[in-house]
XYZ file of C-alpha atoms in Angstrom:
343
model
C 208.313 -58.018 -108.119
C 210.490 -57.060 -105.296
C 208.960 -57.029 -101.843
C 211.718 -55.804 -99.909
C 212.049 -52.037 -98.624
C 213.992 -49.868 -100.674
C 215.434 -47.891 -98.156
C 216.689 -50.258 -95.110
C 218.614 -47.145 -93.506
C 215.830 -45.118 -93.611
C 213.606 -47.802 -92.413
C 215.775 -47.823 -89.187
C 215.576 -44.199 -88.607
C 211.903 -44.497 -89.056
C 212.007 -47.101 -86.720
C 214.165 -45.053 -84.126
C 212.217 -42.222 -84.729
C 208.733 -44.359 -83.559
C 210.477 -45.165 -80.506
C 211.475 -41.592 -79.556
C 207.835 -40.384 -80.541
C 206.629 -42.806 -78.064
C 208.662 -41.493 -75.533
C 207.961 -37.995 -75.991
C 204.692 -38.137 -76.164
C 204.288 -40.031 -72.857
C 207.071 -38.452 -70.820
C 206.378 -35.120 -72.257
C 203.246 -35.260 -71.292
C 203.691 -36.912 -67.745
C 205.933 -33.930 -67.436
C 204.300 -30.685 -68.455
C 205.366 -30.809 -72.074
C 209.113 -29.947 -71.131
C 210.242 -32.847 -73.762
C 212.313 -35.631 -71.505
C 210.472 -38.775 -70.363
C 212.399 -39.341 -67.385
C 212.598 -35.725 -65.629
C 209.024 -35.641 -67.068
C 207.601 -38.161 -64.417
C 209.910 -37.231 -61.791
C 208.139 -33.550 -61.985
C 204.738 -35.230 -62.692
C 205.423 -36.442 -58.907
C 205.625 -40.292 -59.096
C 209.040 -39.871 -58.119
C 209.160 -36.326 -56.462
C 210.657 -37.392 -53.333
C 213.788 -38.952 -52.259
C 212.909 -42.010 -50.759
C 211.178 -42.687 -54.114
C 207.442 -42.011 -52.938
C 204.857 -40.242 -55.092
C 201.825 -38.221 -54.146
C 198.649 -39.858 -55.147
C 197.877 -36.477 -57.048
C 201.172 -37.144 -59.002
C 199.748 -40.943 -60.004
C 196.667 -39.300 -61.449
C 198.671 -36.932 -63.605
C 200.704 -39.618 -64.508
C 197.618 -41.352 -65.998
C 195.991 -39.267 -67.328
C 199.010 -37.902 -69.371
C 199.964 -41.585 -70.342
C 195.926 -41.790 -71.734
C 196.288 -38.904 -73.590
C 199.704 -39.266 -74.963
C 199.036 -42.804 -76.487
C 197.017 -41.970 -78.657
C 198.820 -38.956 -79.959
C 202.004 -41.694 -80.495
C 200.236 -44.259 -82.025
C 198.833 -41.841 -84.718
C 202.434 -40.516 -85.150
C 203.692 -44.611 -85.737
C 200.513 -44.490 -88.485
C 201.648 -41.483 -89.938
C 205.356 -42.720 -90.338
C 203.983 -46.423 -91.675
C 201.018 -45.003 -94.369
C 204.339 -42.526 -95.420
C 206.569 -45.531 -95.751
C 203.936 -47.306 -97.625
C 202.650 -44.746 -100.278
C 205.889 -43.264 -100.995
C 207.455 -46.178 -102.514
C 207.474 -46.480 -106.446
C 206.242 -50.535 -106.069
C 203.338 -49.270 -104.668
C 202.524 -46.005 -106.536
C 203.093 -48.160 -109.977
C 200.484 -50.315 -108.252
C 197.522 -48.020 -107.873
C 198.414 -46.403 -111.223
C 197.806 -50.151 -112.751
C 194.373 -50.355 -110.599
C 193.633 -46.648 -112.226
C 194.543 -47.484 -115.639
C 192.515 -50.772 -116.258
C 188.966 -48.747 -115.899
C 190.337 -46.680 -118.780
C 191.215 -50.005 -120.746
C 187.506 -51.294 -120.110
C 186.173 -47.707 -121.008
C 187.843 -47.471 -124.509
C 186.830 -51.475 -125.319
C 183.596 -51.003 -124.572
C 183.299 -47.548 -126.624
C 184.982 -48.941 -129.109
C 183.446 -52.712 -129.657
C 180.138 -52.286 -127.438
C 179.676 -54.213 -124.801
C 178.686 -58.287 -124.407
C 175.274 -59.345 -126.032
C 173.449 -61.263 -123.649
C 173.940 -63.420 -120.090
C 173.188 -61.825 -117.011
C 175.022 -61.033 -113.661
C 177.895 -59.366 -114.149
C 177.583 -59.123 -118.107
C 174.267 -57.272 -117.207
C 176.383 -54.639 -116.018
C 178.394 -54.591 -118.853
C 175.469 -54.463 -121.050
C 174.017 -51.347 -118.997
C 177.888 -49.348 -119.337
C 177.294 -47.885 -122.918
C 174.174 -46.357 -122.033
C 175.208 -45.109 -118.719
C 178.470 -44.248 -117.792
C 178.452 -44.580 -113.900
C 178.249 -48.196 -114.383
C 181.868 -48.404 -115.504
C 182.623 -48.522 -111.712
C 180.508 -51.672 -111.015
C 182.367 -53.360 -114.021
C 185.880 -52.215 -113.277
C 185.310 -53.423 -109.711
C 183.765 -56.916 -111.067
C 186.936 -57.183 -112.965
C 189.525 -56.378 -110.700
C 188.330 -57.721 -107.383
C 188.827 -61.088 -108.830
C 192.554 -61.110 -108.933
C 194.465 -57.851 -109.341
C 193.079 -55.508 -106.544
C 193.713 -59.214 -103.969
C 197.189 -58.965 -105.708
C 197.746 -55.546 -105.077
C 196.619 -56.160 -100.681
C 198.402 -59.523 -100.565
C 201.615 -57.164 -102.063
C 201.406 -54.507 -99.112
C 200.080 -56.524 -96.336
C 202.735 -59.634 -97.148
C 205.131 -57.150 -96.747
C 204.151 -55.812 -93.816
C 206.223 -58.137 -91.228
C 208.138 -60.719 -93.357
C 209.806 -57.897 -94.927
C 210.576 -55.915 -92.073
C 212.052 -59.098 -90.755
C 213.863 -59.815 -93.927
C 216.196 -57.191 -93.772
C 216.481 -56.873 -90.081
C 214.137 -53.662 -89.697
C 211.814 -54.898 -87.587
C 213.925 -55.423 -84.213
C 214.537 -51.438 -84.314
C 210.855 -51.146 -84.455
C 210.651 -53.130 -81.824
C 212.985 -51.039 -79.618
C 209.805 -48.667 -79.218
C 208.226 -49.329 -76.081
C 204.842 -49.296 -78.114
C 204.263 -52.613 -77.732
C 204.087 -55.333 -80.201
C 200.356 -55.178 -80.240
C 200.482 -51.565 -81.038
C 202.599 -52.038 -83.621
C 200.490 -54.784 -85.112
C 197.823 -52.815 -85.197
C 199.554 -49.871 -86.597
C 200.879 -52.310 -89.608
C 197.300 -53.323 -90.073
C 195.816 -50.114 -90.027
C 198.333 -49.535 -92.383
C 196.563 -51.982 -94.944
C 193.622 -51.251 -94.510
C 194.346 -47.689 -95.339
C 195.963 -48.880 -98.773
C 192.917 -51.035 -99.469
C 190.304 -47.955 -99.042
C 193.098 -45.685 -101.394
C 193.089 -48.661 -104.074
C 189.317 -49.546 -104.364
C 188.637 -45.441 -104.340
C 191.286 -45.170 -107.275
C 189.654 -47.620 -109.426
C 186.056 -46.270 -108.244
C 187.306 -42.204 -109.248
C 189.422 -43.687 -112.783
C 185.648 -45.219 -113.388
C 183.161 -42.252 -112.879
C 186.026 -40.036 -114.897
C 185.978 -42.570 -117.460
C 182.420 -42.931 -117.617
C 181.565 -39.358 -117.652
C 183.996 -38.942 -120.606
C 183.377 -41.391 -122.782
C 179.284 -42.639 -122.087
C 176.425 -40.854 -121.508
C 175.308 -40.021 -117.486
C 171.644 -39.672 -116.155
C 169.301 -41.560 -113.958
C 170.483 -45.095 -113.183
C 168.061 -48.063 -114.490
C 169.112 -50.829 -111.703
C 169.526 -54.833 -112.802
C 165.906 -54.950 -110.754
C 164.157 -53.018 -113.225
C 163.430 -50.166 -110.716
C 165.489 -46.464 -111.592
C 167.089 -44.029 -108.967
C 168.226 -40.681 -109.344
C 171.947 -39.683 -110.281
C 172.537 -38.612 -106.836
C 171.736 -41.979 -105.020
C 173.724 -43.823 -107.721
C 176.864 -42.083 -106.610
C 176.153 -42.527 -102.835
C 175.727 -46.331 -103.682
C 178.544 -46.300 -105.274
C 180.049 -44.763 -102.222
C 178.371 -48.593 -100.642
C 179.721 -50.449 -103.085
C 183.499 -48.599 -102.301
C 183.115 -49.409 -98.569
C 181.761 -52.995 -99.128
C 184.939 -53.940 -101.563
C 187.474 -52.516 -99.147
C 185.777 -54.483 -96.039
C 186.644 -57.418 -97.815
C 190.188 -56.335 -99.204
C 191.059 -56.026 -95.279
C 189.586 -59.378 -95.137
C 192.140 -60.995 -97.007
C 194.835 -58.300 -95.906
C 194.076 -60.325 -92.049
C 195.194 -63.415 -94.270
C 197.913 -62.087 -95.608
C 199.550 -60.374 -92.625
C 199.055 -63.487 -90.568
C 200.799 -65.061 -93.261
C 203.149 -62.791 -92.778
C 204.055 -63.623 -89.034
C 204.734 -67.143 -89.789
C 207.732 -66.328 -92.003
C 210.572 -64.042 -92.920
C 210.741 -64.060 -96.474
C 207.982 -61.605 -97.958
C 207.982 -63.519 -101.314
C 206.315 -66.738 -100.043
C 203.641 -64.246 -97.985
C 202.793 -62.597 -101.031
C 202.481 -65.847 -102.848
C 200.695 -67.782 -100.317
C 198.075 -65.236 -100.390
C 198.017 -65.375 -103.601
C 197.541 -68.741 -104.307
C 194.864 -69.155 -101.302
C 192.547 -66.614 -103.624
C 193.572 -68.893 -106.836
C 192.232 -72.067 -104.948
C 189.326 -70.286 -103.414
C 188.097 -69.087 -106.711
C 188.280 -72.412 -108.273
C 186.768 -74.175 -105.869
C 184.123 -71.899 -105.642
C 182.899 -72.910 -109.492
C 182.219 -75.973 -108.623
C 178.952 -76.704 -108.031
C 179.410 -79.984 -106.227
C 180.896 -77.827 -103.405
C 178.208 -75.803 -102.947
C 178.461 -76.453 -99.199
C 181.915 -74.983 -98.839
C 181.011 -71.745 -100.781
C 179.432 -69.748 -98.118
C 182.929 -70.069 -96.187
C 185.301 -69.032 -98.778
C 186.408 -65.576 -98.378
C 186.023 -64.570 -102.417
C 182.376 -65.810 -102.672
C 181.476 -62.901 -101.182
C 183.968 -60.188 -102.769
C 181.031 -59.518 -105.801
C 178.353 -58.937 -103.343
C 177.980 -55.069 -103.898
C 175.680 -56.136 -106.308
C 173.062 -55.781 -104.091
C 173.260 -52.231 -104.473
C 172.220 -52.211 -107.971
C 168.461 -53.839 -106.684
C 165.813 -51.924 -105.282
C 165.882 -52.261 -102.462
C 169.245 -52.511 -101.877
C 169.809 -56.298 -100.927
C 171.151 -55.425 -97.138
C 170.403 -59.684 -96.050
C 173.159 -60.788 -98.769
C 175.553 -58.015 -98.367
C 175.305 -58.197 -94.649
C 176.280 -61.370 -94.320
C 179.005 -60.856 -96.808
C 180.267 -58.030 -94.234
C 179.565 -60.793 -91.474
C 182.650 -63.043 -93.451
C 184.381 -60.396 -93.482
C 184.729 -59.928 -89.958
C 184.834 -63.589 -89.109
C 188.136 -63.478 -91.450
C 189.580 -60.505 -89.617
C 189.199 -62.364 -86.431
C 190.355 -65.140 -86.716
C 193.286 -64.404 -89.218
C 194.097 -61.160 -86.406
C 193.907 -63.668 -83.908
C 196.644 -66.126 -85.427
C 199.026 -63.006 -86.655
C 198.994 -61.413 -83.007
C 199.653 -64.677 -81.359
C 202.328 -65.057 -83.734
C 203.961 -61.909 -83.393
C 203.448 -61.325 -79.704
C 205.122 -64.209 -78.929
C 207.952 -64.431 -81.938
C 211.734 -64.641 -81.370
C 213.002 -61.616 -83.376
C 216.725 -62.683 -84.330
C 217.522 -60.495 -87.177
């Protein structure tokens, strides 16, 4: 699997292009929209006089076009990364993988039936054939294990080590965005992909499951039974709760990321950091560790399927979550913020 950008020109326009958004928007602004950054603060007034010396109404248009137009530029930097990112074919043959395997699941279980016995996430399999909106709960069981982390790690490996790789990411930095901003932007970025994954598989499910099983009143793993409606809004839940902790490792990955310049080993750290996670977390003798490793609390959206909704365990499943973000965020900006770029 490659992990390098397919187009390295156009990555450098892109990159140009970020940097001349940036000024636009900020000198543009600063200078009544008329387009040049420059002659846009010298009419603003900062520099309206000869001997260099500003009216103090001049600094407060100045700032207040500077608040404004930051925003506007770091959507635009967004925009041109979540365009980068969902118009190349690695990625789109990605999410078509994520959207196929609920139809693979679909057809076994119409075809065979689904697993006699056990409980946790067999129950759910076991409840499938007789209601087809909880094809979603088992696609998500399935793929949140290794091929939806696969998928992030992919994307968010990518995200610096491969601009680096090919010598992208200095014209990026040309932009006087900021390497924060940009971090942010490339995270952002992520976490976009991760909602856009997890709501593939979650629509491929309910289209499955309306197709192939029958579709009424959900019977929950608690015994209780909501309406149709409320299943789908908790399935909405269970969406959200999955891509919380896809962004959660997508933290890992980027700061991964920072600390080299080959994608490859970014992708495969992450990779093998959910690997060892997952084994160590069957091991009962480690029962200590588990509450601290980041994929013993990826199947937590089962709480939705209880009545009530288990809020304690999926809360502090959304508390990891964060704790991840930080402190991964935390490594990758000090990383980046203070990196040598040399190619």
């Amino acid at each position: 699997m490659s992990t390098v950008s397919e187009e390295p020109i156009t990555r450098r326009g892109a990159g140009r292009g970020a940097g001349e958004d940036v000024n636009g928007d900020v000198g543009g602004a600063a200078g009544g929209d008329t387009g040049v950054g420059a002659a846009g603060v010298m009419e603003a007034g900062v520099v309206g006089t000869a001997e260099g010396v500003g009216t103090a109404g001049g600094v407060g248009q100045v700032s207040s076009a500077r608040v404004m137009g930051a925003p506007r530029a770091w959507l635009r930097l967004l925009g041109s990364e979540v365009g980068l990112t969902f118009r190349r074919p690695r990625n789109i043959v990605m999410l078509a993988v994520l959207a196929l395997v609920p139809v693979l699941i679909g057809v076994a279980l119409r075809t065979f039936g689904g697993p006699d016995g056990g409980g946790g996430g067999v129950a759910i399999f076991e409840q499938v054939t007789g209601n087809g909106l909880f094809l979603t709960f088992a696609a998500l069981s399935v793929l949140v294990q290794l091929l939806l982390p696969v998928s992030v790690a992919v994307v968010a490996g990518d995200s610096v080590a491969g601009e680096a790789g090919i010598g992208t990411l200095r014209y990026l930095l040309v932009a006087p965005a900021g390497r924060t901003r940009l971090l942010a932007v490339k995270y952002a970025n992520v976490v976009l992909f991760c909602l856009a994954a997890v709501t593939v598989v979650a629509l491929s499910s309910l289209l499955v499951g309306l197709t192939l099983f029958p579709v009424g009143p959900i019977t929950l793993l608690s015994g209780g039974t909501i309406s149709l409606l409320e299943g789908v809004l908790r399935i909405g839940l269970v969406v959200l709760y999955v891509t919380a902790g896809m962004a959660a490792l997508a933290a890992v990955s980027m700061a991964l990321s920072t600390l080299t310049e080959v994608a490859i080993g970014a992708v495969a750290g992450t990779v093998v950091l959910v690997i060892v996670a997952q084994v160590l977390g069957t091991f009962p003798q480690l029962s200590a560790l588990h509450p601290y490793l980041l994929t013993s609390w990826w199947n937590g959206f089962d709480g939705v399927l209880r009545d009530p909704v288990a809020t304690g365990e999926m809360g502090q499943g959304l508390l990891a979550f964060a704790a991840y973000v930080v402190i991964f965020g935390s490594v990758a900006w000090a990383r980046f913020t203070s990196r040598d770029i040399t190619c």
